[in-house]
PDB file of C-alpha atoms in Angstrom:
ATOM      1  CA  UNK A  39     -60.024 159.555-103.921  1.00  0.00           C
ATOM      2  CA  UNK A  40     -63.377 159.438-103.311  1.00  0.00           C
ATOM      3  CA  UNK A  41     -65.498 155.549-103.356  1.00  0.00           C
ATOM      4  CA  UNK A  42     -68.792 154.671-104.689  1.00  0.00           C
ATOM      5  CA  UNK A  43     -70.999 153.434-102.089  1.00  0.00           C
ATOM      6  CA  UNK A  44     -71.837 150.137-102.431  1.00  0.00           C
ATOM      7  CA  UNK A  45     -75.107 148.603-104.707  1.00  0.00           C
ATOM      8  CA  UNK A  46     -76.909 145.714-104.152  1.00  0.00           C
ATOM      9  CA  UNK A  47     -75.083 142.511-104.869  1.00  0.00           C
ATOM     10  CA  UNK A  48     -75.494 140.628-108.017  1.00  0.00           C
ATOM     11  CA  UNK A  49     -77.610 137.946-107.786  1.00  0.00           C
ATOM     12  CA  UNK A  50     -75.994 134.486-107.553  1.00  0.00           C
ATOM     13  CA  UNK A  51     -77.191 131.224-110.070  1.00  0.00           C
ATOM     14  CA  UNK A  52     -78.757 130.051-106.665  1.00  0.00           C
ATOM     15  CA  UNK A  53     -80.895 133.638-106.287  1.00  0.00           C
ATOM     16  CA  UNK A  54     -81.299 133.288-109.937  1.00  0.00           C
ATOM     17  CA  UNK A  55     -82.995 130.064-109.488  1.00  0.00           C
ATOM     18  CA  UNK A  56     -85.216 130.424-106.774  1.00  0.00           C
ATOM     19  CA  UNK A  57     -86.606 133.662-108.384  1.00  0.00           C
ATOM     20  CA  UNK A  58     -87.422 131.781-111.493  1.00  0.00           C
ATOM     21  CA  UNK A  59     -88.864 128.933-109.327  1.00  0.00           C
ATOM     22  CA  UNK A  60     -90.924 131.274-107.136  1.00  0.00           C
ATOM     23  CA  UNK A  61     -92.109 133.046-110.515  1.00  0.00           C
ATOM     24  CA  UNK A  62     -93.610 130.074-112.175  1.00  0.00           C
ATOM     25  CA  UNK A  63     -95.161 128.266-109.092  1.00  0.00           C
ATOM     26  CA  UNK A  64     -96.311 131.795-108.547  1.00  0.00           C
ATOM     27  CA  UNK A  65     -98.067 132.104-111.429  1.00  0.00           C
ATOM     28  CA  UNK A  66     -99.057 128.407-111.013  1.00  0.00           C
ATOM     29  CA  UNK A  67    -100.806 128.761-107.609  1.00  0.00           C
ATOM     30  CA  UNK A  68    -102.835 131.861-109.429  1.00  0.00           C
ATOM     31  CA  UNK A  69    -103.696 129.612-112.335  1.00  0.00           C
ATOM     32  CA  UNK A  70    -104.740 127.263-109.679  1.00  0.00           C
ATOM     33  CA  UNK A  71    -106.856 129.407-107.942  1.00  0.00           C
ATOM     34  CA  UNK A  72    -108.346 131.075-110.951  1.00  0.00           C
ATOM     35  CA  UNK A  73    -109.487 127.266-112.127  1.00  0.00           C
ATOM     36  CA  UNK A  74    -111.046 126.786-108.883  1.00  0.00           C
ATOM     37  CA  UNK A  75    -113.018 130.114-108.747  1.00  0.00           C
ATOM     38  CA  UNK A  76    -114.783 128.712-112.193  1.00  0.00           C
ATOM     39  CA  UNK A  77    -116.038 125.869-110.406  1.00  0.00           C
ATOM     40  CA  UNK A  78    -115.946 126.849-107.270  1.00  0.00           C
ATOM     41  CA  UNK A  79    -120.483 126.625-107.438  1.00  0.00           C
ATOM     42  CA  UNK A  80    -120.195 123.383-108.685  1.00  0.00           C
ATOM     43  CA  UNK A  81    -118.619 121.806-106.251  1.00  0.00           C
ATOM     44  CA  UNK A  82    -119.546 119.767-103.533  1.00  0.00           C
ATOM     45  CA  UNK A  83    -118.184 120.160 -99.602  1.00  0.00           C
ATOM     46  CA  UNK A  84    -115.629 117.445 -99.882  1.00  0.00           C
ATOM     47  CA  UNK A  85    -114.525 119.652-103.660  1.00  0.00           C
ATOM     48  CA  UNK A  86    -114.323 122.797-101.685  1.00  0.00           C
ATOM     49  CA  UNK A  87    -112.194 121.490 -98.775  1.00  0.00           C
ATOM     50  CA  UNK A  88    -109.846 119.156-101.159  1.00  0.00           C
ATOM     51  CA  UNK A  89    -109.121 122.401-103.344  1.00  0.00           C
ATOM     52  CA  UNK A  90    -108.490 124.628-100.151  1.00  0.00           C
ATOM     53  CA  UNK A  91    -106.272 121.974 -98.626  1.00  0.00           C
ATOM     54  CA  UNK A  92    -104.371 121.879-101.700  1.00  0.00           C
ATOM     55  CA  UNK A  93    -104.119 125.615-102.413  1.00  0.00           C
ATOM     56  CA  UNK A  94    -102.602 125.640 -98.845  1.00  0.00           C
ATOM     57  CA  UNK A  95     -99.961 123.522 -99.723  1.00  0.00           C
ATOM     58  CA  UNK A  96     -97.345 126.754-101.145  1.00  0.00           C
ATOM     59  CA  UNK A  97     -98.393 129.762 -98.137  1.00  0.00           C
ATOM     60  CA  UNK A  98     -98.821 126.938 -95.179  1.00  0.00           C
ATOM     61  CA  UNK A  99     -94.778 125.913 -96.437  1.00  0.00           C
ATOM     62  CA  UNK A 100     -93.868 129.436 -96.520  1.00  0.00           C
ATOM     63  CA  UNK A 101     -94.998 130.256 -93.118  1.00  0.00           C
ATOM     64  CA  UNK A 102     -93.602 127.128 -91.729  1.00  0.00           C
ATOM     65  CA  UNK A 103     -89.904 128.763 -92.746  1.00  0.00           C
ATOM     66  CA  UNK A 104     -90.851 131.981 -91.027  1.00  0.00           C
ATOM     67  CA  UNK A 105     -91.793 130.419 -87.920  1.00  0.00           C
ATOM     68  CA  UNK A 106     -89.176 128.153 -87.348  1.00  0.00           C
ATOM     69  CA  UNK A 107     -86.937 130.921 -88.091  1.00  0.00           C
ATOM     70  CA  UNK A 108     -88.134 132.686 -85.122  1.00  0.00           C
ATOM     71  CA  UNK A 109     -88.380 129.879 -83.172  1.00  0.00           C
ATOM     72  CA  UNK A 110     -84.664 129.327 -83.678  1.00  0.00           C
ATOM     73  CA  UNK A 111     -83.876 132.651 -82.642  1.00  0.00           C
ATOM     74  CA  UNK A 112     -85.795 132.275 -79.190  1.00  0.00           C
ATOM     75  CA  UNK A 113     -84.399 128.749 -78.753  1.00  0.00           C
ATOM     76  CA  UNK A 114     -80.648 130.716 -78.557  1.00  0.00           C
ATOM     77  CA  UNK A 115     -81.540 132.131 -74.733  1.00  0.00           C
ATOM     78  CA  UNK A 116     -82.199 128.492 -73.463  1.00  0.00           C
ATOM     79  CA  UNK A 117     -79.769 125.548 -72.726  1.00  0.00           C
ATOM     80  CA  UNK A 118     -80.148 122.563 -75.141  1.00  0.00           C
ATOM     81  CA  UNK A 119     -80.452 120.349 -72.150  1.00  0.00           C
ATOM     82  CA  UNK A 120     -83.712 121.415 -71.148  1.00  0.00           C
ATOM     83  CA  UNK A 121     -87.049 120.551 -71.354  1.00  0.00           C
ATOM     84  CA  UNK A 122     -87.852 124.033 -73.042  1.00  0.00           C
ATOM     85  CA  UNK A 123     -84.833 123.970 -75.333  1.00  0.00           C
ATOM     86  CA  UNK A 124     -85.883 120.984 -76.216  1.00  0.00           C
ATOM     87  CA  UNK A 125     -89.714 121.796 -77.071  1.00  0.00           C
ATOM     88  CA  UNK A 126     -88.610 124.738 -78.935  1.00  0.00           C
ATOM     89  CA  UNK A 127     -86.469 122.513 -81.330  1.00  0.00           C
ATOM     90  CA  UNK A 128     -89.438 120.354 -82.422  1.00  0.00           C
ATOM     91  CA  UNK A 129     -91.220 121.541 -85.442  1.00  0.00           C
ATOM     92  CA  UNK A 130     -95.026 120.313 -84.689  1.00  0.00           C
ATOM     93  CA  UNK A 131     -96.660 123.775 -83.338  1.00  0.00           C
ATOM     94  CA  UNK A 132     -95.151 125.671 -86.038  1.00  0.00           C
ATOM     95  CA  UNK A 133     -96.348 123.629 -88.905  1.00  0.00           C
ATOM     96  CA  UNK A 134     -99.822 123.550 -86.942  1.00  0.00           C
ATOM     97  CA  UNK A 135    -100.087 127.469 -86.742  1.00  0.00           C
ATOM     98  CA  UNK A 136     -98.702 127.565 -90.270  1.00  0.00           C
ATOM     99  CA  UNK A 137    -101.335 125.336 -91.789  1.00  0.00           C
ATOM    100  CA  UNK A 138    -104.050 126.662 -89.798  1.00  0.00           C
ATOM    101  CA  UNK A 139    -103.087 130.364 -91.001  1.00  0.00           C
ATOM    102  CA  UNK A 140    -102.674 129.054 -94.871  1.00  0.00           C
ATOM    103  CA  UNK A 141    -106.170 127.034 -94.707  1.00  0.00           C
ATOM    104  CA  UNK A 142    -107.823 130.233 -93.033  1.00  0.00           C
ATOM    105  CA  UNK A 143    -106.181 132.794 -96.086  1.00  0.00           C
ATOM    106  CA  UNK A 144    -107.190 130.252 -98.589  1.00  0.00           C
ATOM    107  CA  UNK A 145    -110.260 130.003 -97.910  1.00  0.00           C
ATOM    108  CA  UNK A 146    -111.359 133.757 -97.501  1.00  0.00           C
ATOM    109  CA  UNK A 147    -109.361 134.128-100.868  1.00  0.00           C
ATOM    110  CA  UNK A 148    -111.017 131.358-102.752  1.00  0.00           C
ATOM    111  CA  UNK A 149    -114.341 132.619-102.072  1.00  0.00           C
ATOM    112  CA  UNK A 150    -113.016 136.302-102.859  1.00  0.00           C
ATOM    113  CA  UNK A 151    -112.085 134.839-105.951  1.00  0.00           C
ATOM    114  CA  UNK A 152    -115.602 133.886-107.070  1.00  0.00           C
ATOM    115  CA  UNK A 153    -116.522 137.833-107.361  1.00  0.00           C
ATOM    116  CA  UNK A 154    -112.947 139.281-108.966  1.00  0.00           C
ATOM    117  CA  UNK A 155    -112.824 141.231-111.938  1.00  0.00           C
ATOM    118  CA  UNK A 156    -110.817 140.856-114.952  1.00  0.00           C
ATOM    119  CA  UNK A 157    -108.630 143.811-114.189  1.00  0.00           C
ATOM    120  CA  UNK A 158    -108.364 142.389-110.825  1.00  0.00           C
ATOM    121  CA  UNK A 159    -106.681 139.075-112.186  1.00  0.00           C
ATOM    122  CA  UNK A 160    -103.502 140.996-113.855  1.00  0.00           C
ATOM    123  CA  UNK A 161    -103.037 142.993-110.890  1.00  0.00           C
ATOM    124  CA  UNK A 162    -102.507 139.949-109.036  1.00  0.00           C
ATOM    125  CA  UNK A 163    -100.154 138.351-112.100  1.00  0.00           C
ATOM    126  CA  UNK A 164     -98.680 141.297-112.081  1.00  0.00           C
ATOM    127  CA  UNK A 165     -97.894 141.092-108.317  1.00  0.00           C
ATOM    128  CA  UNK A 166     -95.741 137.995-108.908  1.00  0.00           C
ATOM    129  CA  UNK A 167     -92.803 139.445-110.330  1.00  0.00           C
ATOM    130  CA  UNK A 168     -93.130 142.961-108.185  1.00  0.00           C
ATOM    131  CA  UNK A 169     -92.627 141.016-105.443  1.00  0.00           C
ATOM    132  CA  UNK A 170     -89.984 138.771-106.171  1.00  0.00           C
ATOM    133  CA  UNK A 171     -87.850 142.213-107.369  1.00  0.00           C
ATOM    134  CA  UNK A 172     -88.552 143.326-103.819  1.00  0.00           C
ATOM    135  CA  UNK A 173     -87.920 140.064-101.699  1.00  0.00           C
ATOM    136  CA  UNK A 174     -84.659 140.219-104.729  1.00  0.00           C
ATOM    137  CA  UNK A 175     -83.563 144.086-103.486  1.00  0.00           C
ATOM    138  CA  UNK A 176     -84.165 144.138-100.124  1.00  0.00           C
ATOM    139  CA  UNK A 177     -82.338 140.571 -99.123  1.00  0.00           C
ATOM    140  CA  UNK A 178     -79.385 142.132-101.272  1.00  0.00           C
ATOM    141  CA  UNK A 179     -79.789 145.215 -98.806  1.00  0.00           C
ATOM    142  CA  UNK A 180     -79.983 143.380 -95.657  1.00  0.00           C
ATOM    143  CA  UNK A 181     -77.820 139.885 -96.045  1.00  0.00           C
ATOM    144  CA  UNK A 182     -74.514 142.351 -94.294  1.00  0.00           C
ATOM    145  CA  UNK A 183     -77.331 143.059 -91.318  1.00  0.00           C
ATOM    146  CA  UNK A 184     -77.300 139.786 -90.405  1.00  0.00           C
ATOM    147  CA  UNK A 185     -75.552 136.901 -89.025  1.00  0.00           C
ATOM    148  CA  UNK A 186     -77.040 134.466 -91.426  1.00  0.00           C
ATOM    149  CA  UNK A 187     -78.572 134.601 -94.943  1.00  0.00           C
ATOM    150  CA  UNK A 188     -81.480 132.437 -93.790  1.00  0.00           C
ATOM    151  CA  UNK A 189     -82.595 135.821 -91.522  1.00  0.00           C
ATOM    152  CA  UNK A 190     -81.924 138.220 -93.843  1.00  0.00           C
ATOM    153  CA  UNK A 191     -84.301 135.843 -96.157  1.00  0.00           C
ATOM    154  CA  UNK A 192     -87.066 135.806 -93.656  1.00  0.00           C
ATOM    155  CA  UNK A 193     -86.927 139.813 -92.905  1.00  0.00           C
ATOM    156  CA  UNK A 194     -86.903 140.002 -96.751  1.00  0.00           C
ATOM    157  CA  UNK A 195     -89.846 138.498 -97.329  1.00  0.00           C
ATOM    158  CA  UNK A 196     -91.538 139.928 -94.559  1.00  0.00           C
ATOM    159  CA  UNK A 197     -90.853 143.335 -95.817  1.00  0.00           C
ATOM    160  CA  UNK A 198     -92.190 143.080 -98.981  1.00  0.00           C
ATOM    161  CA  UNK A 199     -95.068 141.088 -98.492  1.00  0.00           C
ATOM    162  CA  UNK A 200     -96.062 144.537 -96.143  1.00  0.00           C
ATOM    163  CA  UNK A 201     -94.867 146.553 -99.240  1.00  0.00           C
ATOM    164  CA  UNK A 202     -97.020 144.620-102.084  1.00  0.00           C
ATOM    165  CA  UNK A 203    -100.514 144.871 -99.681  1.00  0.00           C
ATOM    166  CA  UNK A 204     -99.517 148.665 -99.185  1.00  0.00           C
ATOM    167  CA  UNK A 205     -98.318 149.291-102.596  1.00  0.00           C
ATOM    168  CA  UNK A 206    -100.786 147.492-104.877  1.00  0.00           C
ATOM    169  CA  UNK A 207    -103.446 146.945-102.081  1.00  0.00           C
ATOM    170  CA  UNK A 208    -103.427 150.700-102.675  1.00  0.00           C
ATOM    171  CA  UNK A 209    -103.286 150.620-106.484  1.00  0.00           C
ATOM    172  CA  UNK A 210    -106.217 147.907-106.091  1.00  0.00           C
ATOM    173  CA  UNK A 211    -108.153 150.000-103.972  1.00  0.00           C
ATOM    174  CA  UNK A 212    -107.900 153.172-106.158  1.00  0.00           C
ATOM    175  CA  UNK A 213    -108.909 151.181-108.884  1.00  0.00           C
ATOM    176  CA  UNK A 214    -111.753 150.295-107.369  1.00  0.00           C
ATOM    177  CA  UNK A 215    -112.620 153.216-105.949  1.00  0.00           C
ATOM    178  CA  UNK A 216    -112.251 155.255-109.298  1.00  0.00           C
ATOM    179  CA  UNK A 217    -114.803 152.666-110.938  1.00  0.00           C
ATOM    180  CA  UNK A 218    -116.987 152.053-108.540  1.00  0.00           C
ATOM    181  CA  UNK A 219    -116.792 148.575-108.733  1.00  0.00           C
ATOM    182  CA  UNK A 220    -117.126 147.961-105.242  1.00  0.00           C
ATOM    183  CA  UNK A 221    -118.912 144.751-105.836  1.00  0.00           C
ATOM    184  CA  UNK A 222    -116.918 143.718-108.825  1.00  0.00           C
ATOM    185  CA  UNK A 223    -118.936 142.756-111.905  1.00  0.00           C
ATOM    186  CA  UNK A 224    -121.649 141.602-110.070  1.00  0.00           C
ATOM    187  CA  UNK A 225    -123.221 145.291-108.856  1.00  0.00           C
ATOM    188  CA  UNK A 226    -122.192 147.383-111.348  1.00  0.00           C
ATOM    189  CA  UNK A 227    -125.029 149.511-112.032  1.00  0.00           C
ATOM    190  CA  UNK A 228    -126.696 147.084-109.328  1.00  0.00           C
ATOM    191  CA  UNK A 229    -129.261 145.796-112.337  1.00  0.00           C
ATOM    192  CA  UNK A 230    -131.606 142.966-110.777  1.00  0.00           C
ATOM    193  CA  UNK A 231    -131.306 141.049-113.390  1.00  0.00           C
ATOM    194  CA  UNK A 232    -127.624 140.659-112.824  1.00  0.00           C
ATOM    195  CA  UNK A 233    -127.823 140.665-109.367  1.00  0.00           C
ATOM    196  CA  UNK A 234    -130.427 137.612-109.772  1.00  0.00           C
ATOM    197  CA  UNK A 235    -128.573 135.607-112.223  1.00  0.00           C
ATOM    198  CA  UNK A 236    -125.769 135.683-109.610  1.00  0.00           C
ATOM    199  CA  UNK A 237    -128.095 134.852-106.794  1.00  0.00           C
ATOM    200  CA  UNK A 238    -129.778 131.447-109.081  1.00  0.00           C
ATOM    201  CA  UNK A 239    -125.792 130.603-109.718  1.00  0.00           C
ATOM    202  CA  UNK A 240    -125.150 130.455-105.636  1.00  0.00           C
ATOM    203  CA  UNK A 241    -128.408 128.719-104.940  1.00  0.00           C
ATOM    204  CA  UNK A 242    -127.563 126.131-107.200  1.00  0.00           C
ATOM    205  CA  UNK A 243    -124.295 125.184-105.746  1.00  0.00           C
ATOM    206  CA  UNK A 244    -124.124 121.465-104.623  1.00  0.00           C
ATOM    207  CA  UNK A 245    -122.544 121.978-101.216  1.00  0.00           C
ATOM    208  CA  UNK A 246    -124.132 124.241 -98.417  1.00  0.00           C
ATOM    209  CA  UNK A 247    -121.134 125.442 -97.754  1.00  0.00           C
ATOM    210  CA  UNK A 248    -120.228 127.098-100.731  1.00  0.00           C
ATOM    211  CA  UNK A 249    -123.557 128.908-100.750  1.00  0.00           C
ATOM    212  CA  UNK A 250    -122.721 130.121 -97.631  1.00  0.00           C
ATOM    213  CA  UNK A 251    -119.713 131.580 -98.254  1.00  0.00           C
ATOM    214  CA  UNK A 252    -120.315 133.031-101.206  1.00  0.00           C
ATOM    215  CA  UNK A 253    -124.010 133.805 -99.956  1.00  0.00           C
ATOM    216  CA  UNK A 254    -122.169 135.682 -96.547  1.00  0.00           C
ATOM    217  CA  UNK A 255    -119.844 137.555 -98.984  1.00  0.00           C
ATOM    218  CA  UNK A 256    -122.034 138.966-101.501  1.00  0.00           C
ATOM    219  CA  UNK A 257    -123.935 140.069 -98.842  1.00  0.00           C
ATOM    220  CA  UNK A 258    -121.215 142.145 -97.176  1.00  0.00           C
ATOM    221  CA  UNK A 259    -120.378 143.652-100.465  1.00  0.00           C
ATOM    222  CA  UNK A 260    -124.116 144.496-101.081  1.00  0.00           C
ATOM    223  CA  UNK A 261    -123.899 146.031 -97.590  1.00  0.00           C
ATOM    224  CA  UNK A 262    -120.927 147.885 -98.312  1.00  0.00           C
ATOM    225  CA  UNK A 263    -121.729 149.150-101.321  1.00  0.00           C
ATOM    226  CA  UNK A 264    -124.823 150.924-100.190  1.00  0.00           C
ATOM    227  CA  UNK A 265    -122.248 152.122 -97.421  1.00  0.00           C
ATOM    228  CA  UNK A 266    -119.790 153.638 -99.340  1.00  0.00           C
ATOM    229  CA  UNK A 267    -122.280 155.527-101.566  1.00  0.00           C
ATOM    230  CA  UNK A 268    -122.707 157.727 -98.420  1.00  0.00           C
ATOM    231  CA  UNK A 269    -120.308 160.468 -99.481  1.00  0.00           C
ATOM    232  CA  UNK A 270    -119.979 161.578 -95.887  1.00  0.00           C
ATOM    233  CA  UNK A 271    -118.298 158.497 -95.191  1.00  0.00           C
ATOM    234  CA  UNK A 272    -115.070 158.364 -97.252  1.00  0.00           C
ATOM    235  CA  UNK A 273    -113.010 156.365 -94.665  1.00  0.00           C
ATOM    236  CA  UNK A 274    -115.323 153.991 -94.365  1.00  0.00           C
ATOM    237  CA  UNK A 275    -115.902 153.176 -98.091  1.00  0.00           C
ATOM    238  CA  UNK A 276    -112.179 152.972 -97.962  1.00  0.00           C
ATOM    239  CA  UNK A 277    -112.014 150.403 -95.014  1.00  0.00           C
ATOM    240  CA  UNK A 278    -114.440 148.216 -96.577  1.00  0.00           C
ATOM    241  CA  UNK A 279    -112.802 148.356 -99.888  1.00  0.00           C
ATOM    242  CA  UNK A 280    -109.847 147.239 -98.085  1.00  0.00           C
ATOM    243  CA  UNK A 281    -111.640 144.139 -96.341  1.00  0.00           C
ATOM    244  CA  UNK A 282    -113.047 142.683 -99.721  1.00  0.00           C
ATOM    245  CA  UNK A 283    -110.153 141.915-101.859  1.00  0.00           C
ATOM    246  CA  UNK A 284    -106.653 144.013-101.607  1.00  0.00           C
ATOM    247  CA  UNK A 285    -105.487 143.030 -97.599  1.00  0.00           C
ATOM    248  CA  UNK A 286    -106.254 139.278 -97.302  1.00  0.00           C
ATOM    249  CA  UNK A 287    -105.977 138.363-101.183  1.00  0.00           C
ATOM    250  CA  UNK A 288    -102.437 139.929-101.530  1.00  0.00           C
ATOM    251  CA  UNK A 289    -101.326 138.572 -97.691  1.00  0.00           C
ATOM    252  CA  UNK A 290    -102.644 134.809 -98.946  1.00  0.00           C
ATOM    253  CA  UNK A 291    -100.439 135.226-102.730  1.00  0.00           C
ATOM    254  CA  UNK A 292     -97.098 136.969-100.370  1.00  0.00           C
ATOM    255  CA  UNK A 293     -97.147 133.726 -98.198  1.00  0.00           C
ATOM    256  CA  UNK A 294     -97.649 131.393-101.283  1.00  0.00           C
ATOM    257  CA  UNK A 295     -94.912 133.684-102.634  1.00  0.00           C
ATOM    258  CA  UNK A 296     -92.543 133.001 -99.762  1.00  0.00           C
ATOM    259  CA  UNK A 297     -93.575 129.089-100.076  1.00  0.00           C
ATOM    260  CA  UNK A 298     -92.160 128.996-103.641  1.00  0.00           C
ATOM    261  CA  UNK A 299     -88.704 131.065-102.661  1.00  0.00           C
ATOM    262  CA  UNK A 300     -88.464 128.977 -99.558  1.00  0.00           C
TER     263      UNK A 300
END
């Protein structure tokens, strides 16, 4: 008699919850950002910093998890008498590296978010769910791998967070390749006009260090654009495609992701 090989596992009330929790303060944190991006020239340094600080509040708790998961597993190889043990059980460095990392991804990504496109915006909705059903299949896959479910959580989300930057990073970058919308909105057809009314808009920011940002960024995109019209050069357009948007946007939602599953 021959068996079926065994599916994933059905998902339990608990998995059930924390998927619909991680979907709407997924959604939430993009609705969040979104906001922010609309006034992001209006506000003033203390505006910009209070809004990073609390858009870091969802990835800087999700990478906390993640590294003091792996802290626990190096703390196994030491007594819990000694002084290292006993380092490795505290929790300050990794909530320091974890809240450094978030601030750092938030902020690249709330500047990013100035220049994104309309199309740009339901990729990234649409990124919520796609990579809940991943974190969803692949911790059914690997709970049996290992010895507790808290590891085969962490390895979960690690894998697809990798999987949604390669997947739709890719889908994000063919988009914009296909378009030519290397610049977004902003340089299509690279009119001055345009180009100038999006200039006066930094300039008129209250805080210097929004108009740096977003005076540093459209610069690189200018740059790149005029880069990857060089036809010669396809690898290159591709890696600076890559830099403005798909890698660091979709690495700073997978972390908030893995806050609001946590």
């Amino acid at each position: 008699m021959s068996v079926a090989a065994p599916g994933p596992a059905a998902p339990s009330p608990n998995l059930l919850r924390s998927g619909l929790r991680g979907l709407v303060l997924g959604w939430v944190w993009l609705a969040a950002l979104w906001g922010a991006s609309q006034i992001l020239t209006q506000l003033p340094a203390w505006g910009w910093l209070l809004v990073v600080v609390l858009l870091a509040v969802m990835p800087a708790w999700g990478l906390w998890l993640a590294f003091m998961l792996r802290k626990k597993v190096l703390r196994f190889q030491f007594s819990p008498q000694g002084l290292i043990g006993r380092w490795l059980s505290g929790g300050w460095w990794p909530a320091c590296k974890a809240l450094l990392l978030a601030l750092l991804l938030c902020s690249m990504t709330l500047w990013q978010a100035w220049f994104l496109a309309a199309w740009e915006w339901a990729l990234l909705a649409l990124a919520v769910p796609v990579y809940l059903l991943l974190a969803w299949y692949l911790q059914s896959r690997l709970t049996r791998e290992f010895s507790t479910p808290a590891f085969a959580w962490a390895w979960s989300q690690r894998a697809a967070r990798a999987l949604l930057v390669m997947v739709l990073g890719g889908l994000w970058l063919y988009g914009m390749a296909r378009s030519q919308d290397f610049g977004r909105e902003l340089t299509e057809a690279m009119e001055p006009a345009a180009l100038d009314a999006v200039i006066a808009r930094i300039r008129s920011a209250p805080s210097g260090l929004v108009r740096w940002g977003l005076d540093s960024l459209l610069a690189l995109q200018l740059a790149g654009a005029a880069a990857a019209d060089l036809p010669q050069m396809p690898a290159l357009r591709l890696l600076l495609l890559a830099l403005f948007g798909p890698v660091s946007v979709l690495l700073c939602l997978g972390a908030s992701m893995q806050g609001g599953t946590g």
